[in-house]
mmCIF file of C-alpha atoms in Angstrom:
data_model
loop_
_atom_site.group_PDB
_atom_site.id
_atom_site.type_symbol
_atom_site.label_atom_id
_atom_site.label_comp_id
_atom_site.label_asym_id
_atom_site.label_seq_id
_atom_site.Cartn_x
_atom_site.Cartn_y
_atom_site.Cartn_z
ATOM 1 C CA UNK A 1 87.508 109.847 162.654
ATOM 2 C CA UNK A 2 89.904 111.099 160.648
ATOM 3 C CA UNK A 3 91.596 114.703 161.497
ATOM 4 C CA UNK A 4 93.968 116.924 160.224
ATOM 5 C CA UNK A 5 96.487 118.674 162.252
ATOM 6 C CA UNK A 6 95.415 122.419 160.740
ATOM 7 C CA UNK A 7 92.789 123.884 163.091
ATOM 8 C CA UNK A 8 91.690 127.062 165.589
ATOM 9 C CA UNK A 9 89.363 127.783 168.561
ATOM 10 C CA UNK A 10 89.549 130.208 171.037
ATOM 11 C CA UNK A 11 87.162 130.880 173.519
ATOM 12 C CA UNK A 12 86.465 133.862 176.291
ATOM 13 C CA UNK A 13 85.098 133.489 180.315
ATOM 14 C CA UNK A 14 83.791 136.771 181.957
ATOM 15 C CA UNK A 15 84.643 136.547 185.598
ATOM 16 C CA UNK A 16 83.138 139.261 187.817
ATOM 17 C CA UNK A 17 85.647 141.723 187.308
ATOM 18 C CA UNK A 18 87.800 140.063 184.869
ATOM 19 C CA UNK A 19 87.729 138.168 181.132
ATOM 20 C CA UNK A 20 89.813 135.010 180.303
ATOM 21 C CA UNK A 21 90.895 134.867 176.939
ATOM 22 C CA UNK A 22 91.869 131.281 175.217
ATOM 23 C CA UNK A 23 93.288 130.756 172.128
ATOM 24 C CA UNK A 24 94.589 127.213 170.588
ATOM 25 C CA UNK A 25 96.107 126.617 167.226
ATOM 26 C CA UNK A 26 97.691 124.123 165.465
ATOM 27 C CA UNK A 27 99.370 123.544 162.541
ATOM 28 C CA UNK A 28 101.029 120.467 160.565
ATOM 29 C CA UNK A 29 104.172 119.263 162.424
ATOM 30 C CA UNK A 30 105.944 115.482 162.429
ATOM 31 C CA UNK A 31 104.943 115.280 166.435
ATOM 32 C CA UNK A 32 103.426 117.105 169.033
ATOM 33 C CA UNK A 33 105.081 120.274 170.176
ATOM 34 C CA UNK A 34 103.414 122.772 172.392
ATOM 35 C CA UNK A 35 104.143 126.123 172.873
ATOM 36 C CA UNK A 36 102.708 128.746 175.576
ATOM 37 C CA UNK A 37 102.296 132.003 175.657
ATOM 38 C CA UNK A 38 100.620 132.757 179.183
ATOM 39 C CA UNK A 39 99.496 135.527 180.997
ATOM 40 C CA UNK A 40 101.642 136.165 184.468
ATOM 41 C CA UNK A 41 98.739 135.104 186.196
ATOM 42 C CA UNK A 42 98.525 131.576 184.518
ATOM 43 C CA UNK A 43 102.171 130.581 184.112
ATOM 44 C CA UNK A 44 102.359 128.618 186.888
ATOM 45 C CA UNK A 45 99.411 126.284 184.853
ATOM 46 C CA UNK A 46 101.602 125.448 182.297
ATOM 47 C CA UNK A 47 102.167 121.356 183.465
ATOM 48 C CA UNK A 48 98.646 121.119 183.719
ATOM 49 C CA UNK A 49 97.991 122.403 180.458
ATOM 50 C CA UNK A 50 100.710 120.694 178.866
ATOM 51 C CA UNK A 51 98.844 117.513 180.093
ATOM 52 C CA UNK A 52 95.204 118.700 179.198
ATOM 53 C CA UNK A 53 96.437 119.001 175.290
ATOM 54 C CA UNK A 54 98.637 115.664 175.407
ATOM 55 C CA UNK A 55 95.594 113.724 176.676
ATOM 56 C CA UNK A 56 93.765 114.834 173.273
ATOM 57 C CA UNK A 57 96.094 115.451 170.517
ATOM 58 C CA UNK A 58 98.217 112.793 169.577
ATOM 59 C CA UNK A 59 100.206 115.277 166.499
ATOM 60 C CA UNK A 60 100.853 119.258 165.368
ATOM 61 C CA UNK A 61 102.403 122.102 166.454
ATOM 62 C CA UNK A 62 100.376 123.502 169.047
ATOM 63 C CA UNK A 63 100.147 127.314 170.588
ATOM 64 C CA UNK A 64 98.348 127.840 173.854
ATOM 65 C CA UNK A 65 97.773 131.644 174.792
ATOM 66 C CA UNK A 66 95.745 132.839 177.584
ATOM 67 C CA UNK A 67 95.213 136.250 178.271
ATOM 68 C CA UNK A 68 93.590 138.388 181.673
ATOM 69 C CA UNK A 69 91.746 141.314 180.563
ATOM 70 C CA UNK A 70 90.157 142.937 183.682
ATOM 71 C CA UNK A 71 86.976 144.364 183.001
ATOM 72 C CA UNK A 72 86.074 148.281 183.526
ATOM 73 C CA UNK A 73 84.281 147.460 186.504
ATOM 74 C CA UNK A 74 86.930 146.322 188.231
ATOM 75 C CA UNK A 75 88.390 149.626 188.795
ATOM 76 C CA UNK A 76 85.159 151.538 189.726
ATOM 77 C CA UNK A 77 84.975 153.535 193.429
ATOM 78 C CA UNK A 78 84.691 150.272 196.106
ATOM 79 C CA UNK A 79 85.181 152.547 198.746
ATOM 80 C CA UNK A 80 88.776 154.027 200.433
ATOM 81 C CA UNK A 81 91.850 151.935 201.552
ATOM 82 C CA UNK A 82 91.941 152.951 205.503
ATOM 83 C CA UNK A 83 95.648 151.652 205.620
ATOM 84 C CA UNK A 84 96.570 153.346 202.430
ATOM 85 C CA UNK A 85 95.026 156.915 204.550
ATOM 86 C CA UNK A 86 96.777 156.169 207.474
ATOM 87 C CA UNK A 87 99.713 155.587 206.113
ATOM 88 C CA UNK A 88 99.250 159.293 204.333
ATOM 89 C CA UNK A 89 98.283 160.736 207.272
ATOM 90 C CA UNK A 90 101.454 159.816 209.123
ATOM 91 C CA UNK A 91 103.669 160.922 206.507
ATOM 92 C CA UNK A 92 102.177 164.162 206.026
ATOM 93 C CA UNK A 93 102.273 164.728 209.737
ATOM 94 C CA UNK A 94 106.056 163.825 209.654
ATOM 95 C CA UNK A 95 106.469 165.771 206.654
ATOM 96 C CA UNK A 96 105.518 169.056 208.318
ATOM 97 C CA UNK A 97 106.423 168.661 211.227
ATOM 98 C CA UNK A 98 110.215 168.760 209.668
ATOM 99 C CA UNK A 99 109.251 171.430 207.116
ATOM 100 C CA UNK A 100 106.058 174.073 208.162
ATOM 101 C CA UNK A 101 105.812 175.435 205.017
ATOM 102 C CA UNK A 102 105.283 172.685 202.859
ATOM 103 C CA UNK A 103 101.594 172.366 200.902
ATOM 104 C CA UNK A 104 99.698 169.107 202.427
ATOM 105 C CA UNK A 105 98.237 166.912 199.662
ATOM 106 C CA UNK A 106 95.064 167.429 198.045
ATOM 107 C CA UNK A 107 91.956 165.262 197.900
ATOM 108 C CA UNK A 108 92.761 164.557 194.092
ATOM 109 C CA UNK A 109 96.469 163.945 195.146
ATOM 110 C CA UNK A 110 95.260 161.433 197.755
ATOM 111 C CA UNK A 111 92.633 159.583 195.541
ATOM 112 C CA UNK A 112 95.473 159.395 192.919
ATOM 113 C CA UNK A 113 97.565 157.485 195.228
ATOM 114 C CA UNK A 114 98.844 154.241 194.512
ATOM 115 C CA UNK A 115 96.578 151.594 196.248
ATOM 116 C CA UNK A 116 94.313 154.566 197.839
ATOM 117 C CA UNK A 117 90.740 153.356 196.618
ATOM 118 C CA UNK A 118 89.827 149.639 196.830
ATOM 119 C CA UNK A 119 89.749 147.910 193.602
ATOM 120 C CA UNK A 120 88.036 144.671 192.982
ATOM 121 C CA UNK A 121 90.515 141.571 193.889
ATOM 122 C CA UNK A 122 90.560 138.688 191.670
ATOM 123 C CA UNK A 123 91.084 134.991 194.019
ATOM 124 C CA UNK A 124 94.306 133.307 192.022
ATOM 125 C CA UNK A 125 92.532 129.848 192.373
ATOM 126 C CA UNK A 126 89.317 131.251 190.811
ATOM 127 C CA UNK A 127 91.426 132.404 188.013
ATOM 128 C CA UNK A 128 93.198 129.336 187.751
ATOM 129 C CA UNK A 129 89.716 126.925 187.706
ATOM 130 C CA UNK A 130 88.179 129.705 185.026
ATOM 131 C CA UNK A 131 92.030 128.873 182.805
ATOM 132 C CA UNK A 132 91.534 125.621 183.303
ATOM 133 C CA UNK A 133 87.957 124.962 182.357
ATOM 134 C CA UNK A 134 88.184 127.398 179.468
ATOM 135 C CA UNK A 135 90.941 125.252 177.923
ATOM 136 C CA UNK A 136 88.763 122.012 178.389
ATOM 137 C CA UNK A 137 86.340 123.728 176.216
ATOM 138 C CA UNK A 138 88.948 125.278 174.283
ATOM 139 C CA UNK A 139 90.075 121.907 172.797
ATOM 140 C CA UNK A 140 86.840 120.595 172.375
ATOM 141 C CA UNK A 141 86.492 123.306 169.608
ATOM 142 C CA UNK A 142 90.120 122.650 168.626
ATOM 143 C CA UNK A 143 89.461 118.631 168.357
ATOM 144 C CA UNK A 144 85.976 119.842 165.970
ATOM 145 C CA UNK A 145 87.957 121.680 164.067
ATOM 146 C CA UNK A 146 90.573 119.298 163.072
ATOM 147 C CA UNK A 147 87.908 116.818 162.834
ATOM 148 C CA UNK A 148 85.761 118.955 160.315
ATOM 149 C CA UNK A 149 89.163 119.469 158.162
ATOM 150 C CA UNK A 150 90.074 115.974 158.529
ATOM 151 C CA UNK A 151 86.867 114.917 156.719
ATOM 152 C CA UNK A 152 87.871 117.141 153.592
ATOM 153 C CA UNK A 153 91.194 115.389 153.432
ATOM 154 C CA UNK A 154 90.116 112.314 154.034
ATOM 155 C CA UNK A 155 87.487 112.616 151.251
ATOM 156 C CA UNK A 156 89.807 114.402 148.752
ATOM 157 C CA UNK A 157 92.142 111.269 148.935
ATOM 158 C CA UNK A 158 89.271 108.947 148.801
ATOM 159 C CA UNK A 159 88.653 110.774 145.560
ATOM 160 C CA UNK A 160 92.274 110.516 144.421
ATOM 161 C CA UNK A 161 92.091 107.354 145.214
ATOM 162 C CA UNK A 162 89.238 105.831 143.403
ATOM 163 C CA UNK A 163 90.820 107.600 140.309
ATOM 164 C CA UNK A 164 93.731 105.721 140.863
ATOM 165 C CA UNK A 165 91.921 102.551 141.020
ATOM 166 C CA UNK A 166 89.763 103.334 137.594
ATOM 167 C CA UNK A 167 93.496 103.361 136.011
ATOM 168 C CA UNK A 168 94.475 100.097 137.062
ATOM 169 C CA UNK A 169 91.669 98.405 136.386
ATOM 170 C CA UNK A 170 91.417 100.417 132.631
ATOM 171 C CA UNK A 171 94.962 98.480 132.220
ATOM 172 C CA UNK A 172 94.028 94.928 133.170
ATOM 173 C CA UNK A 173 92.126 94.024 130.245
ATOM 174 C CA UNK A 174 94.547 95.310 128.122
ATOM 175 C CA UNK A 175 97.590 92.776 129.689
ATOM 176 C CA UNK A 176 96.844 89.871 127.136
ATOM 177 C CA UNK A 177 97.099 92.044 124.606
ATOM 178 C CA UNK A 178 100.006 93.693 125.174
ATOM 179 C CA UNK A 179 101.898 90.311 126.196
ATOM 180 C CA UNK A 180 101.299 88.583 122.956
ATOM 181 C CA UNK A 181 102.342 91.792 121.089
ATOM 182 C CA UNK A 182 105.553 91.956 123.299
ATOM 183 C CA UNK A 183 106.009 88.259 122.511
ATOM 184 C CA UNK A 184 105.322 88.609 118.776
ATOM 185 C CA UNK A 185 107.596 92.035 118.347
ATOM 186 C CA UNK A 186 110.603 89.939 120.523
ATOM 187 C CA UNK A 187 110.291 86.629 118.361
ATOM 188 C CA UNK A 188 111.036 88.389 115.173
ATOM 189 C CA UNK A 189 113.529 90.405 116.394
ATOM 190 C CA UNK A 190 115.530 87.624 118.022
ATOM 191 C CA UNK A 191 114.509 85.183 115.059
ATOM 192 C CA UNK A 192 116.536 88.020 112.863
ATOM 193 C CA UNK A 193 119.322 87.710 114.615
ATOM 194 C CA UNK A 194 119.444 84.229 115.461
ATOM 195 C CA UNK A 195 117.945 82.569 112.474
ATOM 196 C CA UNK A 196 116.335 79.124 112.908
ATOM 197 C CA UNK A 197 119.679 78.077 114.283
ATOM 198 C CA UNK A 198 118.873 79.828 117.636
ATOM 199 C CA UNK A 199 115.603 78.258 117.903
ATOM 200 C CA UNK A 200 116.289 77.047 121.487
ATOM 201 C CA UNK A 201 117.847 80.086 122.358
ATOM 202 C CA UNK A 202 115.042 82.240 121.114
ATOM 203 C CA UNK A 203 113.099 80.345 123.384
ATOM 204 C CA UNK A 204 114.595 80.796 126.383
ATOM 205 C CA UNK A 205 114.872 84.670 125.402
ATOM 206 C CA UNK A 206 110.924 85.274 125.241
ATOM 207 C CA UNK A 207 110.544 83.570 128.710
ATOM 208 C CA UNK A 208 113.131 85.617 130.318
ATOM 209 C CA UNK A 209 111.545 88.580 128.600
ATOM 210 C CA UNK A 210 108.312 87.915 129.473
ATOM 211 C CA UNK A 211 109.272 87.447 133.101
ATOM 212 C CA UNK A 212 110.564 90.962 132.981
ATOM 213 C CA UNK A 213 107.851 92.417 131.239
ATOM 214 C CA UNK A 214 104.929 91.186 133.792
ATOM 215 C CA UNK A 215 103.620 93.442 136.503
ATOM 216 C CA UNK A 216 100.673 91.458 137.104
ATOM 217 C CA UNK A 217 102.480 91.388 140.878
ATOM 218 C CA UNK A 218 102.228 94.997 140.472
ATOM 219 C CA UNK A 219 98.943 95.799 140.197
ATOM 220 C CA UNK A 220 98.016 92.921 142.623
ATOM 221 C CA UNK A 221 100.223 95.260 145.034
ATOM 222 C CA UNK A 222 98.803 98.501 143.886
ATOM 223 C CA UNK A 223 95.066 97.284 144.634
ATOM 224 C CA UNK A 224 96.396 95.359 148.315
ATOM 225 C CA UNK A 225 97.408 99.081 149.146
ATOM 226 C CA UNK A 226 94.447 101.144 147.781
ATOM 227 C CA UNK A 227 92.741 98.668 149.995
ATOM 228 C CA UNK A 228 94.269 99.301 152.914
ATOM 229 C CA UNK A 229 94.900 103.236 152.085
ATOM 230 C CA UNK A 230 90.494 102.576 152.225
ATOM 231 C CA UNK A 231 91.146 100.622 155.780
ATOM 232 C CA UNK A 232 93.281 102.497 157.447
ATOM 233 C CA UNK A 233 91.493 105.972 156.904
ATOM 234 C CA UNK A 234 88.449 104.492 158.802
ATOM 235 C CA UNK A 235 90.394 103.647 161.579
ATOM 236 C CA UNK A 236 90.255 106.150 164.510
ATOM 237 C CA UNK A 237 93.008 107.499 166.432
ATOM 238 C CA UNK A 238 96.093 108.902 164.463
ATOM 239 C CA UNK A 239 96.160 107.246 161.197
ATOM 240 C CA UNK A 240 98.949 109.863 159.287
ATOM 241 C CA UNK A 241 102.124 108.300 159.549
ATOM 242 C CA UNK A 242 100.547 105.471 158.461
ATOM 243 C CA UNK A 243 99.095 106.654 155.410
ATOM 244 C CA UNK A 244 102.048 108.627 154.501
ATOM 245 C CA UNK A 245 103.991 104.817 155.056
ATOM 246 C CA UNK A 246 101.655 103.807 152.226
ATOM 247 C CA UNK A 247 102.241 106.469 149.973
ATOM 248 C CA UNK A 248 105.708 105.478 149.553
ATOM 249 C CA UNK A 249 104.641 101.907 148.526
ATOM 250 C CA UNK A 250 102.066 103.377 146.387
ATOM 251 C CA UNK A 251 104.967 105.163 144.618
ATOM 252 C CA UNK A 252 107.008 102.425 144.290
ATOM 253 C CA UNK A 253 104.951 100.296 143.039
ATOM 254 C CA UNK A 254 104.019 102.965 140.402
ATOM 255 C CA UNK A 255 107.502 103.625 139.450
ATOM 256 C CA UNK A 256 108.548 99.562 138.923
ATOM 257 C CA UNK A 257 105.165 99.873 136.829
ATOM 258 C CA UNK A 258 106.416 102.306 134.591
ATOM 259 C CA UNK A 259 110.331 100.939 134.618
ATOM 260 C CA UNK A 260 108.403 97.384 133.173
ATOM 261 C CA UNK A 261 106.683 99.321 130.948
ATOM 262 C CA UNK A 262 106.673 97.619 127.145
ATOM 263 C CA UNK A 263 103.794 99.944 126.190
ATOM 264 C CA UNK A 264 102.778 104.015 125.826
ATOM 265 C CA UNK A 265 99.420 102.707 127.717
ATOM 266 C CA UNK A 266 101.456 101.148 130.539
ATOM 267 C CA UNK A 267 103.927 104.359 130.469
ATOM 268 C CA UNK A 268 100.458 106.385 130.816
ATOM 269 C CA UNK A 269 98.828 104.864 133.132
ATOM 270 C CA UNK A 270 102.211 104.759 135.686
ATOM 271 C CA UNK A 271 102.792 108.728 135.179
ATOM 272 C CA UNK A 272 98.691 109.204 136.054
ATOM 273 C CA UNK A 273 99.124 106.970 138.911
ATOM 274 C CA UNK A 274 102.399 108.818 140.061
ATOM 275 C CA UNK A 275 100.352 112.216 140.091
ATOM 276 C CA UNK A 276 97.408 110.833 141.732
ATOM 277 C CA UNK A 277 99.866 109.176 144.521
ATOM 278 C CA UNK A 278 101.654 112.604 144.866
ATOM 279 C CA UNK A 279 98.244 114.646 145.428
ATOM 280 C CA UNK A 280 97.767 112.087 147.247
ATOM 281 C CA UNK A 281 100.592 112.400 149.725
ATOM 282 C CA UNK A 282 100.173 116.223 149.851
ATOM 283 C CA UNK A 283 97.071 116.163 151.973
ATOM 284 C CA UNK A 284 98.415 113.064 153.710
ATOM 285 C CA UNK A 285 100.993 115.455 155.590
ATOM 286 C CA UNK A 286 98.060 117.524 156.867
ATOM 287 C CA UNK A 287 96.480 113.996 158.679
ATOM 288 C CA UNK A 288 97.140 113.711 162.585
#
């Protein structure tokens, strides 16, 4: 299936006492380049995450960021630290035992301290399974995404593309035509010059013209590559560098078109097909 390298998901676990937050997004780029913004908590995930994306995205420019929130209920009462107290304790008994006179600490002092109640603990490996999982289902929504974008480019060029086709084939009936005017127009100009003297010479003049003025190679070339533009963006896997190959043929086979050109309909047709290849080539750059 065809997919584009533009796309979003993010995605949120709820731990007991914490929430893991997961964004991915990704944006055009030549290869893939991934960049991380992690939590403390999660940095040390960063090779496995870096190998998690590779294993599905073949191009873009990729952001991971992951994010601990911990939850309000994390810091409710779970009860007093006994080490944290008897650590007080000892200090305040050293305290005043040095100096009588000083105040000993209140209960709101003590409750205040640093590490005094027992907050929730979050397990690092927990953490790291929750990342880790989250991401997996993370870049399933990432992979949609690009997927459900991909199908928009890959039908706007399909569009462009049949376009492109209706204008060759609107020129190929006209190519007998235009050759025998060509040939007529050429004879009496060269039979000016030349007289009936130059007979020979004229001849040889309106085959060498001729030669230069065919493009019947062209447009055999110009509907080889529609066909395999067609081909190629029913392929799966990552199909834009070589659709973006083919746009450059497709534009030089449009531009020898119009450089052959002997006729405005010829000249018309090459500048339609040169805009059609160019819109063309524009949504090409979004394909993975």
């Amino acid at each position: 299936m065809t997919a584009s390298m533009t796309g979003f998901a993010a995605h949120s676990l709820n731990l007991d006492h914490a929430g893991v937050n997961i964004d991915l997004r990704s944006v055009n780029q030549r290869f893939l380049e991934l960049h991380f913004r992690l939590g403390d908590e999660f940095r040390a995930l960063e090779p496995q995450l870096r190998e998690l994306i590779n294993q599905r995205l073949v191009r873009g420019k990729v952001e991971c960021r992951i994010s601990l929130n911990v939850l309000p209920v994390a810091s409710l009462d779970n009860g007093l630290n006994p080490a944290i107290l008897e650590r007080l304790a000892q200090w305040q008994g050293d305290v005043r035992q040095r100096l009588p006179d000083s105040m000993p600490l209140s209960v709101n002092e003590i409750l205040r301290w640093p590490g005094a109640m027992q907050g929730a603990t979050l397990s690092q490996d927990a953490l790291n399974e929750a990342a880790l999982a989250g991401v997996r289902a993370t870049l399933d929504e990432l992979v949609e995404s690009r997927q459900r974008e991909g199908a928009k480019l890959k039908q706007h060029i399909l569009d462009r593309l049949a376009a492109a086709e209706a204008q060759v084939a609107s020129l190929e009936p006209l190519l007998p035509a235009l050759a025998a005017a060509q040939r007529e127009k050429l004879t009496q100009r060269l039979h000016d010059a030349l007289g009936e003297a130059g007979h020979e010479r004229l001849a040889q003049e309106i085959v060498l013209a001729a030669q230069k003025s065919d493009i019947d190679e062209e447009l055999s070339r110009l509907a080889t590559h529609f066909a395999e533009v067609r081909r190629v963006l029913n392929q799966p896997g990552a199909v834009g560098k070589r659709l973006d190959f083919l746009m450059q043929e497709l534009h030089r086979e449009a531009n020898t078109l119009g450089s052959k050109s002997v006729a405005a309909e010829t000249s018309r047709v090459s500048l339609e097909l040169k805009v059609l290849i160019e819109q063309m080539r524009e949504q090409v750059q979004n394909i993975e």
